[in-house]
XYZ file of C-alpha atoms in Angstrom:
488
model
C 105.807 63.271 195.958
C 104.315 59.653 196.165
C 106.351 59.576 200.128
C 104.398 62.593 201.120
C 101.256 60.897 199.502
C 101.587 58.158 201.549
C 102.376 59.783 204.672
C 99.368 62.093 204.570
C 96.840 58.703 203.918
C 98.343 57.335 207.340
C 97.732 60.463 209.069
C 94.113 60.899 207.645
C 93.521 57.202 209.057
C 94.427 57.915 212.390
C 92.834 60.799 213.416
C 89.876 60.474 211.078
C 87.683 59.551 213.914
C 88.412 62.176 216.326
C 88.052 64.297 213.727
C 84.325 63.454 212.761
C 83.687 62.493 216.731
C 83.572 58.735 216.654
C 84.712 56.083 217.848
C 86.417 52.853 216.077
C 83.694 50.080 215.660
C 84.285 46.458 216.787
C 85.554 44.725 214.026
C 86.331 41.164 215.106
C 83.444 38.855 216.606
C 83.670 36.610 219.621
C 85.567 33.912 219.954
C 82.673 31.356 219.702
C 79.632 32.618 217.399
C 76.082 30.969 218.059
C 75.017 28.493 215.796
C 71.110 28.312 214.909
C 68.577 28.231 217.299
C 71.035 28.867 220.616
C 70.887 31.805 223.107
C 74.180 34.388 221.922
C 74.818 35.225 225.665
C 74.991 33.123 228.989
C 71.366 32.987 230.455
C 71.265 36.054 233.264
C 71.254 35.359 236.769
C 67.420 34.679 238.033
C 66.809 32.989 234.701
C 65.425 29.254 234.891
C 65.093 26.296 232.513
C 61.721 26.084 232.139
C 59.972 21.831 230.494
C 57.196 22.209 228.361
C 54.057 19.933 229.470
C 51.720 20.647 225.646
C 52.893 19.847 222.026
C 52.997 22.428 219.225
C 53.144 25.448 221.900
C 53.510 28.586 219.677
C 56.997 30.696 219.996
C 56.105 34.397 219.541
C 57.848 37.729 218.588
C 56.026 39.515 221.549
C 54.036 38.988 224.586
C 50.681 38.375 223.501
C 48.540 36.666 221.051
C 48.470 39.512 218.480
C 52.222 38.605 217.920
C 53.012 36.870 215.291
C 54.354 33.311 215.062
C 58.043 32.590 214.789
C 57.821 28.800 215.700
C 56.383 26.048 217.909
C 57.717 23.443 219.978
C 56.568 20.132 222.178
C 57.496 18.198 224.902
C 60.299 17.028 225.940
C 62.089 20.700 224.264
C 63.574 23.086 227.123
C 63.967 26.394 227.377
C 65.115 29.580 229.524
C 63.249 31.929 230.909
C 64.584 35.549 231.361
C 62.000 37.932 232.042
C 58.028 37.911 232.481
C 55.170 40.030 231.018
C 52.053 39.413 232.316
C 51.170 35.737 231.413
C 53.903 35.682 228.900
C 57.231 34.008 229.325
C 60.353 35.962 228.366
C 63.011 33.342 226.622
C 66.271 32.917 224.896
C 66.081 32.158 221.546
C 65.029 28.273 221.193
C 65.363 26.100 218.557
C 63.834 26.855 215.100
C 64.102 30.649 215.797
C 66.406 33.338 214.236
C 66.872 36.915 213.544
C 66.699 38.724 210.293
C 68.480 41.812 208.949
C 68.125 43.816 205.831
C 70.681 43.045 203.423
C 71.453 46.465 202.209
C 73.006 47.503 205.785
C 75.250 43.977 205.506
C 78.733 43.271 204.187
C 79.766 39.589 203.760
C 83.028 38.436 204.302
C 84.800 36.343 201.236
C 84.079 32.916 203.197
C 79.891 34.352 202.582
C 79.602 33.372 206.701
C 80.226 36.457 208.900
C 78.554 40.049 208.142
C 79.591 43.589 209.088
C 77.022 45.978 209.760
C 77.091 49.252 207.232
C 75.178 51.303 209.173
C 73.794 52.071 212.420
C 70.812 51.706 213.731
C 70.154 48.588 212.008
C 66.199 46.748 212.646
C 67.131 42.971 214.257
C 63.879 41.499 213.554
C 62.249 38.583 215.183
C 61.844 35.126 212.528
C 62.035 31.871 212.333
C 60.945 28.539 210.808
C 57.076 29.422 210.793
C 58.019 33.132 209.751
C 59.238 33.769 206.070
C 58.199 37.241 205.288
C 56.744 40.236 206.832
C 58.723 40.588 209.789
C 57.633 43.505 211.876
C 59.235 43.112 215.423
C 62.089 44.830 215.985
C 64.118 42.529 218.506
C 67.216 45.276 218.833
C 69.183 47.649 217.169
C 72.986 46.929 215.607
C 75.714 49.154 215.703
C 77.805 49.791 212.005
C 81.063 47.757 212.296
C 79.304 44.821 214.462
C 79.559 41.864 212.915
C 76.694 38.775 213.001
C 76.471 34.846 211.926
C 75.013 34.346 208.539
C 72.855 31.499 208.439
C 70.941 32.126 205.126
C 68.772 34.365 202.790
C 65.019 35.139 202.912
C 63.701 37.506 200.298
C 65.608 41.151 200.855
C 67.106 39.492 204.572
C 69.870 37.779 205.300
C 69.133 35.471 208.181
C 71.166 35.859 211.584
C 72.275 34.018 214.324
C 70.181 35.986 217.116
C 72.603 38.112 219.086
C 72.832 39.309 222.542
C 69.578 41.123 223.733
C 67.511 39.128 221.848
C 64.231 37.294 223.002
C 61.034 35.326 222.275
C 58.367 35.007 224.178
C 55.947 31.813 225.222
C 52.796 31.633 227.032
C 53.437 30.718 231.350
C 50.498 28.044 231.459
C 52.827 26.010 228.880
C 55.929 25.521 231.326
C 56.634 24.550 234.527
C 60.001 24.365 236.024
C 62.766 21.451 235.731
C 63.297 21.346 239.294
C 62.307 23.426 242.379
C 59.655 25.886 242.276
C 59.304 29.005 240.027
C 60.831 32.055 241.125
C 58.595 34.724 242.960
C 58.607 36.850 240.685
C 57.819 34.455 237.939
C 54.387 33.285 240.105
C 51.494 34.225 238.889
C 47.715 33.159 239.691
C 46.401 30.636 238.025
C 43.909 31.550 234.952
C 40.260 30.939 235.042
C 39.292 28.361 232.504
C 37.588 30.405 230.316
C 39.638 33.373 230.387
C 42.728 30.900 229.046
C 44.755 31.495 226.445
C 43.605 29.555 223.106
C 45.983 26.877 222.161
C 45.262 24.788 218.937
C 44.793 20.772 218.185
C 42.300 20.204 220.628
C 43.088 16.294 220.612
C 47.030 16.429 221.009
C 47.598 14.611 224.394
C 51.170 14.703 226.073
C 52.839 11.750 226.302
C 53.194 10.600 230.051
C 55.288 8.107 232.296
C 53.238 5.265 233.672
C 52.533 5.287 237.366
C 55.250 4.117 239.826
C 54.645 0.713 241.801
C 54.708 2.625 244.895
C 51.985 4.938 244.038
C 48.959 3.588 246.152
C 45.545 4.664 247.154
C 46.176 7.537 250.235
C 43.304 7.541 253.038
C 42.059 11.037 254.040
C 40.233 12.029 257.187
C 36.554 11.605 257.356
C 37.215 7.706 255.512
C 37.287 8.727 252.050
C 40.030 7.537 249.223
C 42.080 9.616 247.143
C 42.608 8.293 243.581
C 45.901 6.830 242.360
C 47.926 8.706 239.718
C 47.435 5.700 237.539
C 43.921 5.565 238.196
C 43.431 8.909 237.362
C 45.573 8.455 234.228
C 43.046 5.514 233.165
C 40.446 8.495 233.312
C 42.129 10.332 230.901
C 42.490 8.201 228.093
C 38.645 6.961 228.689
C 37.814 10.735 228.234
C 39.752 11.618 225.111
C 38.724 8.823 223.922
C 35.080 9.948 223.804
C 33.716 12.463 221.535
C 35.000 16.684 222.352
C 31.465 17.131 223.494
C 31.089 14.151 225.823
C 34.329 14.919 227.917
C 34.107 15.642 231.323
C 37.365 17.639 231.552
C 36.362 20.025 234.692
C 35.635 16.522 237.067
C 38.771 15.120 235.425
C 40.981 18.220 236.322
C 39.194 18.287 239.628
C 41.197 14.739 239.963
C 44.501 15.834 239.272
C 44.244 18.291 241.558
C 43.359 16.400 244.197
C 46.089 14.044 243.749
C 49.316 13.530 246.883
C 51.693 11.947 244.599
C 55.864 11.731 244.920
C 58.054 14.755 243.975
C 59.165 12.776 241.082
C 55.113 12.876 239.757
C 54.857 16.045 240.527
C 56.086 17.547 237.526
C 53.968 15.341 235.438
C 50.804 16.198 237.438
C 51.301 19.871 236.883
C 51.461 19.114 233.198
C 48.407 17.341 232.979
C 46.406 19.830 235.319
C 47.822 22.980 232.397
C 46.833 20.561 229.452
C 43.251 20.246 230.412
C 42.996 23.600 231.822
C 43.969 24.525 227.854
C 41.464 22.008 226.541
C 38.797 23.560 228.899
C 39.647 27.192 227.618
C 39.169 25.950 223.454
C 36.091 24.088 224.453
C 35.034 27.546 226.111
C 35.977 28.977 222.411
C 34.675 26.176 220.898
C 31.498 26.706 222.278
C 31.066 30.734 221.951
C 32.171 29.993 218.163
C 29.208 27.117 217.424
C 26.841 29.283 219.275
C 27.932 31.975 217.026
C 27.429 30.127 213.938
C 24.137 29.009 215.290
C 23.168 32.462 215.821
C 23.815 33.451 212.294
C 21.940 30.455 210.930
C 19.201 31.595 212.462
C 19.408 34.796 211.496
C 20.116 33.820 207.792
C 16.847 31.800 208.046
C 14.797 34.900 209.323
C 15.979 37.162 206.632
C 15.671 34.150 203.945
C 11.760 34.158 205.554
C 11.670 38.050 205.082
C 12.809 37.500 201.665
C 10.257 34.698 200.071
C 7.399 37.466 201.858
C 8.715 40.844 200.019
C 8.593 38.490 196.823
C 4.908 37.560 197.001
C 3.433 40.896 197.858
C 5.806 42.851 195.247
C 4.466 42.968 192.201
C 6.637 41.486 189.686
C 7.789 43.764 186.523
C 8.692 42.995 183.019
C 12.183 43.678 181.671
C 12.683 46.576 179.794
C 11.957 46.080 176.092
C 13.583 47.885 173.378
C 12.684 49.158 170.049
C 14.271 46.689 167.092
C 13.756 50.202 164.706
C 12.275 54.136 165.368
C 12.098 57.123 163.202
C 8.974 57.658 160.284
C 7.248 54.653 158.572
C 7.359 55.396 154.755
C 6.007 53.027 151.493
C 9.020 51.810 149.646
C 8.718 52.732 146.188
C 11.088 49.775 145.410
C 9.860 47.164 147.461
C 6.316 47.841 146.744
C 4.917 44.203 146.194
C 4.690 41.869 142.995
C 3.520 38.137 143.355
C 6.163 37.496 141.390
C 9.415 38.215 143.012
C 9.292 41.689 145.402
C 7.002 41.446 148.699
C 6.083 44.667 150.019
C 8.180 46.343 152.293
C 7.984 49.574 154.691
C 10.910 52.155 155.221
C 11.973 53.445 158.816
C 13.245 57.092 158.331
C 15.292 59.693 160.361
C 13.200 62.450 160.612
C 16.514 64.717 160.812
C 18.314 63.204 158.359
C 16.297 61.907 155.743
C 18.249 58.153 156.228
C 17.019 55.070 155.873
C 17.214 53.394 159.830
C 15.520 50.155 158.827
C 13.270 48.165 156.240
C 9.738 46.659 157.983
C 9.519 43.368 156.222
C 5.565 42.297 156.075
C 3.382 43.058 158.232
C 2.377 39.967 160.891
C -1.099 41.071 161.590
C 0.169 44.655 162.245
C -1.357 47.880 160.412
C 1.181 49.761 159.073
C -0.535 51.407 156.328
C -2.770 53.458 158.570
C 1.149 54.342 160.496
C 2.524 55.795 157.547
C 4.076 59.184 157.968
C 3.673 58.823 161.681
C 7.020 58.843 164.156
C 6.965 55.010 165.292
C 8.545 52.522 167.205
C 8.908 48.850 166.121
C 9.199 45.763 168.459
C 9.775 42.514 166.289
C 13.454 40.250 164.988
C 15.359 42.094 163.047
C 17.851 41.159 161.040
C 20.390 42.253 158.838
C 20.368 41.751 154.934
C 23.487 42.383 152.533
C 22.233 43.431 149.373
C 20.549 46.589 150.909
C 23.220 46.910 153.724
C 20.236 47.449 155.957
C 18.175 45.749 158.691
C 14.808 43.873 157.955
C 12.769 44.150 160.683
C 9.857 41.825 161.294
C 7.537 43.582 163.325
C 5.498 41.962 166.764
C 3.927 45.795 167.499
C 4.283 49.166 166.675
C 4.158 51.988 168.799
C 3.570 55.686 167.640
C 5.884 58.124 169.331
C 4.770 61.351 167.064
C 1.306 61.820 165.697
C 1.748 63.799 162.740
C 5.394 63.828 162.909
C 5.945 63.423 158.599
C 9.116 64.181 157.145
C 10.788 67.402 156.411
C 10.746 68.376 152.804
C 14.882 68.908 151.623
C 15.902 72.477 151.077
C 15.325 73.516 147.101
C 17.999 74.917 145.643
C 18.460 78.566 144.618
C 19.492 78.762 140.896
C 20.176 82.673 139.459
C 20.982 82.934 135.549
C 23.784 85.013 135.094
C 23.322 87.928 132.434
C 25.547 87.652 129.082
C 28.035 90.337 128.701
C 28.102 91.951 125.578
C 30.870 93.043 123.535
C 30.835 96.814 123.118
C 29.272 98.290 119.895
C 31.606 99.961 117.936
C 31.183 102.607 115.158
C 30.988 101.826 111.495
C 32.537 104.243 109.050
C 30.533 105.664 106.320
C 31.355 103.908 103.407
C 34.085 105.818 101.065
C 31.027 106.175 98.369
C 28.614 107.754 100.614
C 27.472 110.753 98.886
C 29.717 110.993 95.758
C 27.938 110.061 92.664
C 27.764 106.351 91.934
C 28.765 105.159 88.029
C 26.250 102.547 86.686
C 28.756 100.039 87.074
C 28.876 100.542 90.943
C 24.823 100.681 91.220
C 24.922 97.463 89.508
C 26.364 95.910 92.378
C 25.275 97.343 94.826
C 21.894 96.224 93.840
C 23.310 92.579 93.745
C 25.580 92.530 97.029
C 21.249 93.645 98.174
C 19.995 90.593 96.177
C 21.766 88.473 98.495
C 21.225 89.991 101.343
C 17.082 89.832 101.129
C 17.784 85.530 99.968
C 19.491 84.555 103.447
C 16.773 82.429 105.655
C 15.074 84.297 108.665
C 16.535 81.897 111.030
C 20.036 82.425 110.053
C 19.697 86.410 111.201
C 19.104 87.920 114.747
C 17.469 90.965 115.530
C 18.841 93.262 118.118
C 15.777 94.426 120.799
C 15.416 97.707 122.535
C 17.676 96.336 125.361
C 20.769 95.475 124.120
C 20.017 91.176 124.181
C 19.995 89.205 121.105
C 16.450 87.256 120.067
C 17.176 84.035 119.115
C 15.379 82.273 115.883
C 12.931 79.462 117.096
C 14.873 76.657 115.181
C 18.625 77.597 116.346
C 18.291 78.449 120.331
C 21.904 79.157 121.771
C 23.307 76.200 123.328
C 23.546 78.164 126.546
C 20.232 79.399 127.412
C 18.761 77.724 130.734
C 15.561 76.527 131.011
C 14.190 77.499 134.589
C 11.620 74.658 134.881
C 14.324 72.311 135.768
C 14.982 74.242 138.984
C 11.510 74.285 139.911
């Protein structure tokens, strides 16, 4: 059983694929892998190493300004050009830029170097050094099974090697060939000034070679001079050396260009003539910016101007005041006044509920008798004392809200006297004697037992009226008679 086990996993494995219509991935990478910063493939043919002639050029993830930053590099760093968009340079990955992938599509090996792609489809996105998050350009896409250099983690990325098909791009006015001349269809016109690409640090000058020996004054027809490259290089430094706004970069790229120098200057000529063409294009900026901000100054003052005027002719307006205490101004029975001890005090009433809002402590020049029973509002300090649990107000003014506005009387209550129940009469038996002849004996005591009767106090008896209620004495009222005037 465990033979035929076997035997059907090997079979599985081998015609898995064919089964579900794929093919076997790669599973081993190249014999070299790229380290950092280097191209993954051999340059194509057409491509050309490329000098740059500025410091802290900007390395982008796409041809154009709006792309974002992956690094920057300066003279004397090299790169290769592939490709051409516009004014932007297609280039193999230089130094300081990478390639990021998402780590949940990677498998690392034990040695933590090499990663296999999970899935396919995977984003390559563009990075590097000035790049550490938020990487939006897709460079290419891997294939599951391919496998990539590992060069380090960045948030939910594992950082790559770049692989083949992968590029950065560079502005063209930043790089001029190592030797010859640029390809045709690498040429492009040279950019106006103004309509230059913005390049930052303003006062970064490129380091250049002094001028050789043999570099002298050249006559030109009609008698006139042309300057020497280290004459013209003298002119430089005097300019930078002067304020931004006092440089006369136009006349001093008007120099450069005019200059018949060795093939050996050449390159450095064409550097200088891009570097001020650069420094011409962020003055340009430079000046459309400050007459911005001038602009808006002015236009801050005008509406500051606008401003002091609506304040003198509107008519300024008190802040709201509130009332300290409202409802019905009421004597205090309590706090009605004594020299000795009590000074008089007013009540502030809830018309609705009868409560107590407020006490009105004195009166400060204000007439409160001639308020009382009125709906009012009082402005004044109040504050709040603990033996009533209420506040004391001390009133500034008083406002009536409510002429005539007194307070309701309470409900009386409605008190009915139940009627006493009686217990029912019941009938007395004639006596056994009544009408047989009485002995003299029996008269004798019956006369007695009558005695008696006629010496018991009138208050001790009760009569029983025409309707069925007994009449109490006037000494001995029942304990549960109600008197109605308490109800009333």
């Amino acid at each position: 059983m465990q033979l035929r086990m076997i035997t059907l996993t090997c079979v599985l494995a081998v015609f898995s694929p064919m089964v579900w219509g794929q093919t076997a991935a790669p599973t081993t990478l190249p014999a070299t892998l790229p380290s950092a910063g280097e191209a993954a493939v051999v340059a194509p043919p057409g491509s050309w190493v490329g000098l740059l002639n500025g410091n802290n050029v900007y390395v982008r993830s796409g041809p154009g300004e709006q792309a974002y930053v992956c690094n920057r590099i300066s003279v004397p760093d090299k790169v290769t050009v592939v490709g051409k968009t516009g004014d932007w340079l297609k280039i193999l990955p230089p130094t300081g830029c990478f390639s990021v992938v998402s780590k949940a599509f990677v498998q690392l090996d034990p040695t933590g170097k090499i990663g296999t792609m999970t899935g396919d489809n995977v984003f390559c996105r563009a990075a590097g050094d000035l790049r550490s998050s938020q990487f939006f350009a897709v460079q290419r896409r891997l294939r599951k099974g391919e496998q990539v250099q590992i060069l380090g983690e960045v948030a939910e990325y594992y950082k790559i090697a770049p692989p083949s098909d992968v590029y950065f791009f560079i502005s063209s006015r930043y790089i001029h060939p190592e030797s010859g001349s640029i390809p045709p269809e690498f040429a492009s016109a040279e950019a106006a000034p103004e309509m230059a690409a913005s390049q930052p640090s303003l006062a970064v000058v490129p380091e250049m070679p002094t001028a050789s020996p043999t570099n002298k004054v050249v006559s030109l027809p009609g008698g006139s001079s042309q300057d020497s490259f280290a004459e013209v290089e003298k002119a430089f430094k005097a300019e930078f050396a002067k304020p931004l706004e006092q440089r006369d970069l136009k006349g001093l790229l008007v120099r450069y260009r005019m200059l018949n120098v060795a093939p050996s200057l050449k390159p450095y000529v064409d550097a200088r003539v891009n570097f001020i063409q650069g420094q011409i294009a962020e003055m340009g900026d430079l000046g459309r910016t400050q007459e911005l901000a001038r602009s808006q100054a002015a236009r801050q003052k005008e509406y500051e101007a606008r401003r002091v005027e609506l304040q003198k002719t509107t008519p300024a307006t008190e802040p709201a005041r509130t009332f300290a205490a409202k409802g019905v101004l009421v004597k205090s029975d309590v706090f009605a006044g004594s020299a000795a001890s009590i000074s008089k005090r007013y009540m502030i009433v809830d018309p609705q509920t009868n409560m107590v809002n407020a006490y009105i402590q004195g009166g400060n020049g204000v007439d409160l008798d001639g308020s009382v029973g009125m709906n009012v509002g009082v402005f004044g300090q109040r504050h709040f004392d603990r033996n009533l649990l209420r506040y004391v107000v001390d009133p500034e003014e008083l406002v009536i809200l409510g002429v005539g506005e007194g307070l309701k009387s309470p409900p009386k209550p409605t008190v009915k006297i139940p009627k006493p129940v009686l217990p029912p009469k019941t009938a007395i038996p004639p006596s056994p004697t009544e009408g047989k002849p009485v002995s003299p004996l029996e008269a004798a005591a019956q006369a007695e037992s009558a005695a008696e009767t006629s010496a018991t106090p009138a208050s001790a008896t009760a009569t029983m009226p025409a309707d069925g209620l007994p009449v109490a004495g006037e000494e001995a009222a029942p304990a549960d008679q109600v008197d109605e005037k308490e109800y009333k």
